Amino acid sequence: MPRRSLRLAACTLTAALALSLVTSGCAVAYKRALERGDALAQAGDWDAAAASYEQASRLEPDRDEARSRLRAARQRQAARRVGTSRALIEQGKLAEAVPAACEAARLDPHSQEVRGAYFDARGRALAKAEALLAEDKPQDALALTGAVRQCDPNDRQANEIEGRLLDRIASRAYDRGLAFYEQKKKGNALLALREALGARPGYRDAAARAGAIQRELESEIRFYLVIDRAAGPPQSGVDARVEESLLRWKPDARHRLIAVSAKLPSPGAQGVRITPKIGPIAPGHEMQTLARSCEYVCGTDRVQNPDYDVASRKVAEAEARARTAEGEIKRAKRAVAKARRERDEQNRVHDGTEAELRRIRAERDRCIFTKSLKDCKPLEDQLAEAQRAHDAASSRLDELQLALRNAEGELSSAEFKKDNAQRDWQRSLGWLKTTPTTIAVDRVCTHNYGVSVHTFTASVSLALRAHVLGEPSPVDLPPTTHSTRSVDEAFPPESGRCAAVAAGDPLTPPALPAVEAALSARVVEEIQSHVGAWYGGYVDSYKTDHETAKAAGRVEDANEAYVRYLLVGPGLSP
């Protein structure tokens, strides 16, 4: 069999063996899954038995045995769920009975009994939903219609009843919202209107009313930061900058309902009134002198030219190569002369062996012509010996000819090297003649000088008086000090020295507007941190009110507080 055919046969055998191993492995797994399912079925665990039969069916899709056992297990599963559904109906738990009957119908969709159980549970649930709707209990009815729609989202009757339920919920929530608003319970009104929108998005004008009520609430519970000027003339330009920065403050999402104002809001507003008293700017100036140094060119010096040393070395090296090449030429000429003599001598030897070969060949030819072969045998031997001698002489002559050519080549190479070395020598001599022995270099000197380092500081004191709106008297917070710092270096100009000091560096003290801006920024940060803490307490107060009212069972009061807590704090969720 050809080698290719042998390889193909081996591959086919390997593939068949692998396929048989895979098939054997699948068969073993199939058998184990089937046996495990049988054991679970005998134990009455039909859910686990069905899972094993389903695994066996996936391993061997064409085997009817696994499919038939899976079908039987599904029927047992469905029967159990039908029993569960009927028991839940007896207990009046229709919202739980419907999903159980729905799962039974999914497990055994061809059983009339199972489907009848589902329709029975569905019918009872929808009838109960109708009754609850009539009793004005739409929230309870929603659980029943939701159970039916979860099984069949397209159930027309369930959708129709649920639509009426949602309409009822939205209508009642809307009316409740209007009633709460009339009672000045805006938090409850907002929750009720949002409930109506949750049931029926776009219901009547609920969205517009909810938005208006939320804006009213936010206006009522807005936290005002009222900024008063301290009595007397401003101590510095920092005062005006602080006031301007605070009035332009845009609070972030954590402080979403803070409003900054220069005037006292309407009576009953929540917030804090602050009077920042900022002291005069206290300047500070310190100076220290530091020693610095720099380098500059202060003259020239003559030094040995390194290029001259390089040129001298190049000349010596080229001269040495030229001498070496001349020695190689002499040795090569002697080698050529010797090789030529040996070649000429071998030529004479070769010519002699060739003449001897011709002479013996002629005698052998005459002998053969006049005598018998036997008589000419000595001449034949002499002819063979002469031929060997001639061949040896020819071989030796070829060797000597090759040796002569090699010697002549080495002579040419040595002459080429000599020519190159002489040219390099001449070039090096020319470079050496034009290269000066010394050159002028810059003399570098060190210049020492002093630098004045000026440290400018400025500070102001902040005395903050805070009056929580509605409280009888203000509170004076402990005074704080806020400062800024800048550094500048200076030194006089010095000509004829380093470029770095030629122009000097004049002292540039910080400008007053820059100092005032830096100080006001620090003061504003301090005030904003206090405001954030006050606002956090304001948010927590609504949370506390909510928890207190909830614990006392005052639901509407708890809702009012909770809505306000959400509006001033984390915000209303969608």
Short mmCIF file of C-alpha atoms in Angstrom, two decimals, residues 83-525:
data_model
loop_
_atom_site.label_atom_id
_atom_site.label_comp_id
_atom_site.label_asym_id
_atom_site.label_seq_id
_atom_site.Cartn_x
_atom_site.Cartn_y
_atom_site.Cartn_z
CA GLY A 83 -53.29 20.22 43.86
CA THR A 84 -51.41 23.16 45.35
CA SER A 85 -53.53 25.61 43.38
CA ARG A 86 -56.79 24.02 44.53
CA ALA A 87 -55.60 24.02 48.15
CA LEU A 88 -54.75 27.72 47.90
CA ILE A 89 -58.20 28.40 46.43
CA GLU A 90 -59.76 26.67 49.41
CA GLN A 91 -57.70 28.95 51.67
CA GLY A 92 -58.84 32.01 49.73
CA LYS A 93 -55.30 32.76 48.48
CA LEU A 94 -56.27 33.37 44.86
CA ALA A 95 -53.24 35.56 44.05
CA GLU A 96 -51.00 32.55 44.88
CA ALA A 97 -53.29 29.92 43.33
CA VAL A 98 -53.10 31.45 39.83
CA PRO A 99 -49.27 31.18 39.45
CA ALA A 100 -49.33 27.56 40.65
CA ALA A 101 -52.03 26.61 38.11
CA CYS A 102 -50.19 28.61 35.41
CA GLU A 103 -46.97 26.64 36.00
CA ALA A 104 -48.94 23.38 35.86
CA ALA A 105 -50.32 24.36 32.46
CA ARG A 106 -46.80 25.17 31.27
CA LEU A 107 -45.50 21.76 32.41
CA ASP A 108 -48.39 19.76 30.88
CA PRO A 109 -49.97 21.96 28.19
CA HIS A 110 -51.93 19.10 26.52
CA SER A 111 -53.87 18.04 29.61
CA GLN A 112 -57.46 19.28 29.61
CA GLU A 113 -57.67 18.75 33.36
CA VAL A 114 -54.61 20.92 33.97
CA ARG A 115 -55.81 23.66 31.64
CA GLY A 116 -59.21 23.50 33.32
CA ALA A 117 -57.54 24.00 36.70
CA TYR A 118 -55.79 27.11 35.40
CA PHE A 119 -58.97 28.59 33.94
CA ASP A 120 -60.79 27.84 37.17
CA ALA A 121 -58.16 29.69 39.25
CA ARG A 122 -58.06 32.53 36.70
CA GLY A 123 -61.85 32.88 36.66
CA ARG A 124 -62.07 32.94 40.44
CA ALA A 125 -59.27 35.54 40.65
CA LEU A 126 -60.85 37.86 38.10
CA ALA A 127 -64.29 37.46 39.70
CA LYS A 128 -62.77 38.34 43.06
CA ALA A 129 -61.06 41.34 41.44
CA GLU A 130 -64.42 42.54 40.12
CA ALA A 131 -65.91 42.14 43.59
CA LEU A 132 -63.07 44.06 45.21
CA LEU A 133 -63.46 46.80 42.63
CA ALA A 134 -67.12 47.01 43.51
CA GLU A 135 -66.12 47.20 47.20
CA ASP A 136 -63.79 50.08 46.28
CA LYS A 137 -60.64 48.09 47.12
CA PRO A 138 -58.68 48.56 43.89
CA GLN A 139 -55.24 47.99 45.45
CA ASP A 140 -56.23 44.50 46.65
CA ALA A 141 -57.76 43.73 43.27
CA LEU A 142 -54.50 44.68 41.47
CA ALA A 143 -52.69 41.73 43.03
CA LEU A 144 -55.22 39.35 41.43
CA THR A 145 -55.19 40.87 37.94
CA GLY A 146 -51.40 41.10 38.15
CA ALA A 147 -51.15 37.35 38.87
CA VAL A 148 -53.27 36.58 35.77
CA ARG A 149 -51.33 39.02 33.55
CA GLN A 150 -48.04 37.57 34.72
CA CYS A 151 -49.15 34.21 33.33
CA ASP A 152 -50.71 35.68 30.19
CA PRO A 153 -49.84 39.35 29.50
CA ASN A 154 -52.41 39.39 26.68
CA ASP A 155 -55.34 38.20 28.79
CA ARG A 156 -58.07 40.57 27.57
CA GLN A 157 -60.36 40.32 30.60
CA ALA A 158 -57.49 40.81 33.09
CA ASN A 159 -56.23 43.83 31.14
CA GLU A 160 -59.71 45.33 30.99
CA ILE A 161 -60.28 44.91 34.74
CA GLU A 162 -56.81 46.19 35.54
CA GLY A 163 -57.44 49.25 33.38
CA ARG A 164 -60.56 50.04 35.39
CA LEU A 165 -58.62 49.43 38.61
CA LEU A 166 -55.87 51.81 37.59
CA ASP A 167 -58.45 54.38 36.55
CA ARG A 168 -60.09 54.03 39.96
CA ILE A 169 -56.72 54.31 41.75
CA ALA A 170 -55.70 57.33 39.69
CA SER A 171 -59.08 59.01 40.20
CA ARG A 172 -59.11 58.41 43.93
CA ALA A 173 -55.49 59.51 44.31
CA TYR A 174 -56.16 62.64 42.24
CA ASP A 175 -59.21 63.54 44.32
CA ARG A 176 -57.28 62.84 47.48
CA GLY A 177 -54.50 65.09 46.28
CA LEU A 178 -56.91 67.97 45.65
CA ALA A 179 -58.47 67.46 49.08
CA PHE A 180 -55.09 67.46 50.80
CA TYR A 181 -54.15 70.63 48.96
CA GLU A 182 -57.31 72.33 50.20
CA GLN A 183 -56.33 71.28 53.72
CA LYS A 184 -52.88 72.90 53.23
CA LYS A 185 -51.27 69.45 53.43
CA LYS A 186 -49.08 69.93 50.40
CA GLY A 187 -46.74 67.01 51.11
CA ASN A 188 -49.65 64.54 51.19
CA ALA A 189 -51.14 66.23 48.12
CA LEU A 190 -47.89 65.80 46.20
CA LEU A 191 -47.66 62.12 47.15
CA ALA A 192 -51.29 61.50 46.13
CA LEU A 193 -50.86 63.19 42.74
CA ARG A 194 -47.66 61.24 42.11
CA GLU A 195 -49.60 58.06 42.99
CA ALA A 196 -52.18 59.01 40.35
CA LEU A 197 -49.40 59.49 37.81
CA GLY A 198 -47.87 56.16 38.81
CA ALA A 199 -51.16 54.41 38.08
CA ARG A 200 -51.99 56.40 34.94
CA PRO A 201 -49.11 58.48 33.52
CA GLY A 202 -50.59 61.63 32.00
CA TYR A 203 -53.76 61.42 34.08
CA ARG A 204 -55.68 64.67 33.64
CA ASP A 205 -53.57 67.62 34.88
CA ALA A 206 -51.92 65.64 37.69
CA ALA A 207 -48.40 66.29 36.39
CA ALA A 208 -48.91 70.05 36.19
CA ARG A 209 -50.55 70.19 39.61
CA ALA A 210 -47.77 68.05 41.15
CA GLY A 211 -45.12 70.30 39.64
CA ALA A 212 -46.84 73.45 40.93
CA ILE A 213 -47.24 71.99 44.42
CA GLN A 214 -43.60 70.90 44.49
CA ARG A 215 -42.51 74.41 43.54
CA GLU A 216 -44.73 75.87 46.26
CA LEU A 217 -43.27 73.48 48.82
CA GLU A 218 -39.72 74.22 47.76
CA SER A 219 -40.43 77.94 48.06
CA GLU A 220 -41.87 77.43 51.54
CA ILE A 221 -39.04 75.24 52.84
CA ARG A 222 -36.17 77.00 51.11
CA PHE A 223 -33.22 77.58 53.42
CA TYR A 224 -32.16 81.23 53.28
CA LEU A 225 -28.65 82.48 53.92
CA VAL A 226 -29.09 86.18 54.69
CA ILE A 227 -25.87 88.21 54.66
CA ASP A 228 -25.70 91.40 56.77
CA ARG A 229 -22.93 93.91 56.70
CA ALA A 230 -21.09 94.49 59.94
CA ALA A 231 -21.64 97.88 61.56
CA GLY A 232 -19.10 100.55 60.76
CA PRO A 233 -16.95 101.12 57.69
CA PRO A 234 -15.31 98.10 55.96
CA GLN A 235 -11.95 97.23 57.45
CA SER A 236 -10.49 96.13 54.10
CA GLY A 237 -11.36 95.23 50.54
CA VAL A 238 -11.87 91.65 51.74
CA ASP A 239 -15.34 92.52 53.11
CA ALA A 240 -16.81 93.43 49.73
CA ARG A 241 -15.21 90.45 48.02
CA VAL A 242 -16.61 88.03 50.62
CA GLU A 243 -20.11 89.47 50.30
CA GLU A 244 -19.95 89.40 46.50
CA SER A 245 -18.69 85.78 46.45
CA LEU A 246 -21.38 84.59 48.84
CA LEU A 247 -24.15 86.33 46.87
CA ARG A 248 -22.91 84.63 43.68
CA TRP A 249 -22.66 81.20 45.39
CA LYS A 250 -24.42 78.42 43.49
CA PRO A 251 -24.94 75.56 45.98
CA ASP A 252 -24.42 72.01 44.74
CA ALA A 253 -26.96 69.15 44.75
CA ARG A 254 -26.32 68.40 48.43
CA HIS A 255 -27.48 71.92 49.33
CA ARG A 256 -30.08 72.19 46.60
CA LEU A 257 -32.54 74.46 48.42
CA ILE A 258 -30.09 77.03 49.78
CA ALA A 259 -30.87 80.58 48.63
CA VAL A 260 -28.44 83.44 49.31
CA SER A 261 -29.90 86.89 49.85
CA ALA A 262 -28.84 90.29 51.10
CA LYS A 263 -32.35 91.00 52.41
CA LEU A 264 -34.42 89.38 55.09
CA PRO A 265 -37.02 87.03 53.49
CA SER A 266 -40.70 86.95 54.32
CA PRO A 267 -41.74 86.14 57.91
CA GLY A 268 -41.67 82.42 58.73
CA ALA A 269 -38.79 81.67 56.34
CA GLN A 270 -36.22 79.10 57.41
CA GLY A 271 -32.50 79.76 57.37
CA VAL A 272 -29.75 81.66 59.08
CA ARG A 273 -28.73 85.30 59.12
CA ILE A 274 -25.00 85.87 59.31
CA THR A 275 -22.95 88.97 60.00
CA PRO A 276 -19.31 88.39 59.07
CA LYS A 277 -16.97 90.88 60.67
CA ILE A 278 -13.61 90.79 58.98
CA GLY A 279 -10.69 92.52 60.64
CA PRO A 280 -8.05 94.63 58.87
CA ILE A 281 -5.38 92.92 56.85
CA ALA A 282 -2.33 92.19 58.98
CA PRO A 283 0.66 92.15 56.64
CA GLY A 284 3.90 90.33 57.36
CA HIS A 285 7.30 90.49 55.67
CA GLU A 286 10.35 88.37 56.38
CA MET A 287 13.66 88.32 54.50
CA GLN A 288 16.67 86.06 54.46
CA THR A 289 19.77 86.10 52.29
CA LEU A 290 20.96 83.04 50.47
CA ALA A 291 24.39 82.55 48.87
CA ARG A 292 24.31 81.59 45.19
CA SER A 293 27.03 81.15 42.57
CA CYS A 294 27.29 81.08 38.77
CA GLU A 295 30.03 80.59 36.19
CA TYR A 296 31.11 83.01 33.42
CA VAL A 297 33.93 83.43 30.86
CA CYS A 298 36.57 85.68 32.33
CA GLY A 299 39.43 85.33 29.72
CA THR A 300 41.30 82.83 27.50
CA ASP A 301 44.17 80.35 27.97
CA ARG A 302 46.52 78.56 25.50
CA VAL A 303 46.48 74.78 25.89
CA GLN A 304 47.90 71.82 23.99
CA ASN A 305 45.77 71.16 20.91
CA PRO A 306 44.36 67.61 21.18
CA ASP A 307 43.94 67.55 17.37
CA TYR A 308 47.71 67.97 16.95
CA ASP A 309 48.31 64.88 19.06
CA VAL A 310 45.78 62.97 16.97
CA ALA A 311 47.43 64.13 13.71
CA SER A 312 50.89 63.13 14.99
CA ARG A 313 49.59 59.70 15.93
CA LYS A 314 48.00 59.31 12.49
CA VAL A 315 51.33 60.16 10.80
CA ALA A 316 53.23 57.61 12.89
CA GLU A 317 50.63 54.94 12.24
CA ALA A 318 50.63 55.56 8.45
CA GLU A 319 54.45 55.50 8.38
CA ALA A 320 54.48 52.20 10.29
CA ARG A 321 51.98 50.69 7.85
CA ALA A 322 54.09 51.85 4.90
CA ARG A 323 57.23 50.22 6.36
CA THR A 324 55.30 47.03 7.09
CA ALA A 325 54.03 47.01 3.48
CA GLU A 326 57.59 47.45 2.12
CA GLY A 327 58.76 44.48 4.19
CA GLU A 328 55.83 42.41 2.89
CA ILE A 329 56.75 43.38 -0.69
CA LYS A 330 60.34 42.19 -0.20
CA ARG A 331 59.17 38.90 1.25
CA ALA A 332 56.64 38.50 -1.56
CA LYS A 333 59.31 39.18 -4.26
CA ARG A 334 61.61 36.53 -2.76
CA ALA A 335 58.67 34.09 -2.67
CA VAL A 336 57.84 34.83 -6.35
CA ALA A 337 61.46 34.35 -7.43
CA LYS A 338 61.69 31.04 -5.55
CA ALA A 339 58.39 29.81 -6.97
CA ARG A 340 59.47 30.77 -10.49
CA ARG A 341 62.81 28.90 -10.13
CA GLU A 342 61.05 25.80 -8.84
CA ARG A 343 58.51 26.04 -11.65
CA ASP A 344 61.24 26.38 -14.31
CA GLU A 345 63.18 23.44 -12.82
CA GLN A 346 60.02 21.33 -12.81
CA ASN A 347 59.37 22.38 -16.41
CA ARG A 348 62.71 20.83 -17.42
CA VAL A 349 61.90 17.66 -15.45
CA HIS A 350 58.48 17.54 -17.15
CA ASP A 351 60.03 17.98 -20.60
CA GLY A 352 62.52 15.16 -19.88
CA THR A 353 59.82 12.74 -18.80
CA GLU A 354 57.78 13.64 -21.86
CA ALA A 355 60.79 12.96 -24.20
CA GLU A 356 61.51 9.65 -22.42
CA LEU A 357 57.82 8.69 -22.76
CA ARG A 358 57.91 9.37 -26.54
CA ARG A 359 61.13 7.39 -26.97
CA ILE A 360 59.85 4.30 -25.13
CA ARG A 361 56.50 4.46 -26.93
CA ALA A 362 58.32 4.54 -30.32
CA GLU A 363 60.46 1.47 -29.38
CA ARG A 364 57.40 -0.38 -28.18
CA ASP A 365 55.59 0.39 -31.45
CA ARG A 366 58.57 -0.93 -33.55
CA CYS A 367 58.74 -4.04 -31.38
CA ILE A 368 55.07 -4.79 -31.84
CA PHE A 369 55.46 -4.29 -35.60
CA THR A 370 58.42 -6.67 -35.92
CA LYS A 371 58.09 -9.12 -33.01
CA SER A 372 55.49 -10.91 -30.95
CA LEU A 373 53.66 -9.37 -27.99
CA LYS A 374 55.49 -11.62 -25.59
CA ASP A 375 58.83 -10.32 -26.78
CA CYS A 376 57.58 -6.69 -26.29
CA LYS A 377 56.40 -7.18 -22.70
CA PRO A 378 59.51 -5.49 -21.14
CA LEU A 379 58.91 -2.41 -23.27
CA GLU A 380 55.24 -2.30 -22.18
CA ASP A 381 56.39 -2.24 -18.56
CA GLN A 382 58.91 0.53 -19.29
CA LEU A 383 56.17 2.51 -21.07
CA ALA A 384 53.81 2.26 -18.05
CA GLU A 385 56.58 3.34 -15.70
CA ALA A 386 57.49 6.29 -17.98
CA GLN A 387 53.81 7.29 -18.10
CA ARG A 388 53.61 7.33 -14.28
CA ALA A 389 56.74 9.43 -14.08
CA HIS A 390 55.34 11.87 -16.65
CA ASP A 391 52.00 12.14 -14.79
CA ALA A 392 53.79 12.82 -11.50
CA ALA A 393 55.92 15.51 -13.17
CA SER A 394 52.78 17.12 -14.68
CA SER A 395 51.01 17.12 -11.30
CA ARG A 396 54.02 18.64 -9.60
CA LEU A 397 54.30 21.26 -12.35
CA ASP A 398 50.61 22.25 -11.79
CA GLU A 399 51.24 22.63 -8.06
CA LEU A 400 54.23 24.87 -8.66
CA GLN A 401 52.29 26.95 -11.22
CA LEU A 402 49.54 27.50 -8.58
CA ALA A 403 52.14 28.38 -5.92
CA LEU A 404 53.66 30.91 -8.33
CA ARG A 405 50.29 32.54 -9.01
CA ASN A 406 49.59 32.75 -5.23
CA ALA A 407 52.99 34.34 -4.60
CA GLU A 408 52.39 36.85 -7.40
CA GLY A 409 48.95 37.66 -5.87
CA GLU A 410 50.47 38.26 -2.45
CA LEU A 411 53.04 40.55 -4.11
CA SER A 412 50.26 42.59 -5.78
CA SER A 413 48.35 42.84 -2.47
CA ALA A 414 51.48 44.03 -0.64
CA GLU A 415 52.12 46.66 -3.33
CA PHE A 416 48.48 47.83 -3.00
CA LYS A 417 48.79 48.10 0.76
CA LYS A 418 52.03 50.05 0.37
CA ASP A 419 50.40 52.52 -2.02
CA ASN A 420 47.48 53.06 0.38
CA ALA A 421 49.79 53.44 3.36
CA GLN A 422 51.90 56.02 1.50
CA ARG A 423 48.79 58.00 0.50
CA ASP A 424 47.58 57.93 4.13
CA TRP A 425 51.00 59.04 5.24
CA GLN A 426 50.98 62.01 2.85
CA ARG A 427 47.45 63.03 3.95
CA SER A 428 48.41 62.73 7.63
CA LEU A 429 51.51 64.84 7.04
CA GLY A 430 49.36 67.50 5.34
CA TRP A 431 46.87 67.52 8.26
CA LEU A 432 49.77 67.72 10.78
CA LYS A 433 51.31 70.71 8.94
CA THR A 434 48.03 72.66 9.09
CA THR A 435 47.21 71.80 12.74
CA PRO A 436 48.45 74.23 15.39
CA THR A 437 50.18 72.79 18.42
CA THR A 438 48.11 74.92 20.86
CA ILE A 439 44.63 76.47 20.89
CA ALA A 440 42.87 79.22 22.87
CA VAL A 441 40.12 78.12 25.31
CA ASP A 442 37.72 80.11 27.52
CA ARG A 443 38.76 80.65 31.10
CA VAL A 444 35.71 80.00 33.38
CA CYS A 445 35.42 81.86 36.65
CA THR A 446 32.92 81.48 39.51
CA HIS A 447 30.92 84.46 40.68
CA ASN A 448 29.35 84.40 44.14
CA TYR A 449 26.38 86.64 44.88
CA GLY A 450 23.60 86.97 47.43
CA VAL A 451 19.86 86.56 46.86
CA SER A 452 17.28 88.16 49.14
CA VAL A 453 14.33 85.81 49.71
CA HIS A 454 11.26 87.79 50.78
CA THR A 455 8.29 86.02 52.37
CA PHE A 456 5.10 88.08 52.35
CA THR A 457 2.19 87.05 54.56
CA ALA A 458 -1.23 88.54 55.11
CA SER A 459 -3.99 87.51 57.48
CA VAL A 460 -7.44 88.60 58.53
CA SER A 461 -9.68 87.62 61.41
CA LEU A 462 -13.25 86.46 60.93
CA ALA A 463 -15.80 87.03 63.66
CA LEU A 464 -19.04 85.41 62.52
CA ARG A 465 -22.37 86.16 64.15
CA ALA A 466 -25.16 83.72 63.21
CA HIS A 467 -28.85 84.17 63.94
CA VAL A 468 -31.08 81.20 63.08
CA LEU A 469 -34.32 82.63 61.72
CA GLY A 470 -37.03 82.22 64.30
CA GLU A 471 -34.64 81.98 67.22
CA PRO A 472 -34.69 84.77 69.83
CA SER A 473 -31.05 85.81 69.73
CA PRO A 474 -27.92 85.41 67.56
CA VAL A 475 -24.84 83.37 68.43
CA ASP A 476 -21.22 84.54 68.08
CA LEU A 477 -18.97 81.80 66.73
CA PRO A 478 -15.35 81.58 67.93
CA PRO A 479 -13.17 83.91 65.84
CA THR A 480 -10.86 82.37 63.25
CA THR A 481 -7.81 83.62 61.40
CA HIS A 482 -7.19 83.13 57.69
CA SER A 483 -3.90 83.84 55.97
CA THR A 484 -2.08 83.74 52.66
CA ARG A 485 1.63 83.52 51.84
CA SER A 486 3.85 84.28 48.82
CA VAL A 487 7.61 84.25 48.22
CA ASP A 488 9.74 86.38 45.89
CA GLU A 489 13.50 86.53 45.29
CA ALA A 490 15.51 89.65 44.46
CA PHE A 491 19.14 90.55 43.68
CA PRO A 492 20.82 93.62 42.06
CA PRO A 493 22.14 93.62 38.46
CA GLU A 494 25.85 93.00 37.91
CA SER A 495 27.43 93.56 34.50
CA GLY A 496 30.46 91.68 33.30
CA ARG A 497 29.49 88.58 35.17
CA CYS A 498 26.98 85.75 34.54
CA ALA A 499 24.09 86.32 32.21
CA ALA A 500 21.75 85.20 35.00
CA VAL A 501 22.67 88.22 37.13
CA ALA A 502 23.23 90.80 34.39
CA ALA A 503 19.67 92.20 34.51
CA GLY A 504 19.11 91.45 38.19
CA ASP A 505 15.78 90.47 39.68
CA PRO A 506 13.79 93.31 41.22
CA LEU A 507 11.53 92.68 44.20
CA THR A 508 7.86 92.25 43.25
CA PRO A 509 5.64 92.31 46.34
CA PRO A 510 2.18 90.76 45.94
CA ALA A 511 -0.44 93.22 44.70
CA LEU A 512 -3.14 94.17 47.17
CA PRO A 513 -6.03 92.94 44.94
CA ALA A 514 -4.41 89.51 44.71
CA VAL A 515 -3.93 89.38 48.49
CA GLU A 516 -7.55 90.42 49.07
CA ALA A 517 -8.80 87.78 46.58
CA ALA A 518 -6.83 84.99 48.27
CA LEU A 519 -7.95 85.99 51.76
CA SER A 520 -11.61 86.38 50.73
CA ALA A 521 -11.55 82.89 49.15
CA ARG A 522 -10.42 81.38 52.45
CA VAL A 523 -13.01 83.31 54.44
CA VAL A 524 -15.77 82.27 52.02
CA GLU A 525 -14.76 78.61 52.35
#
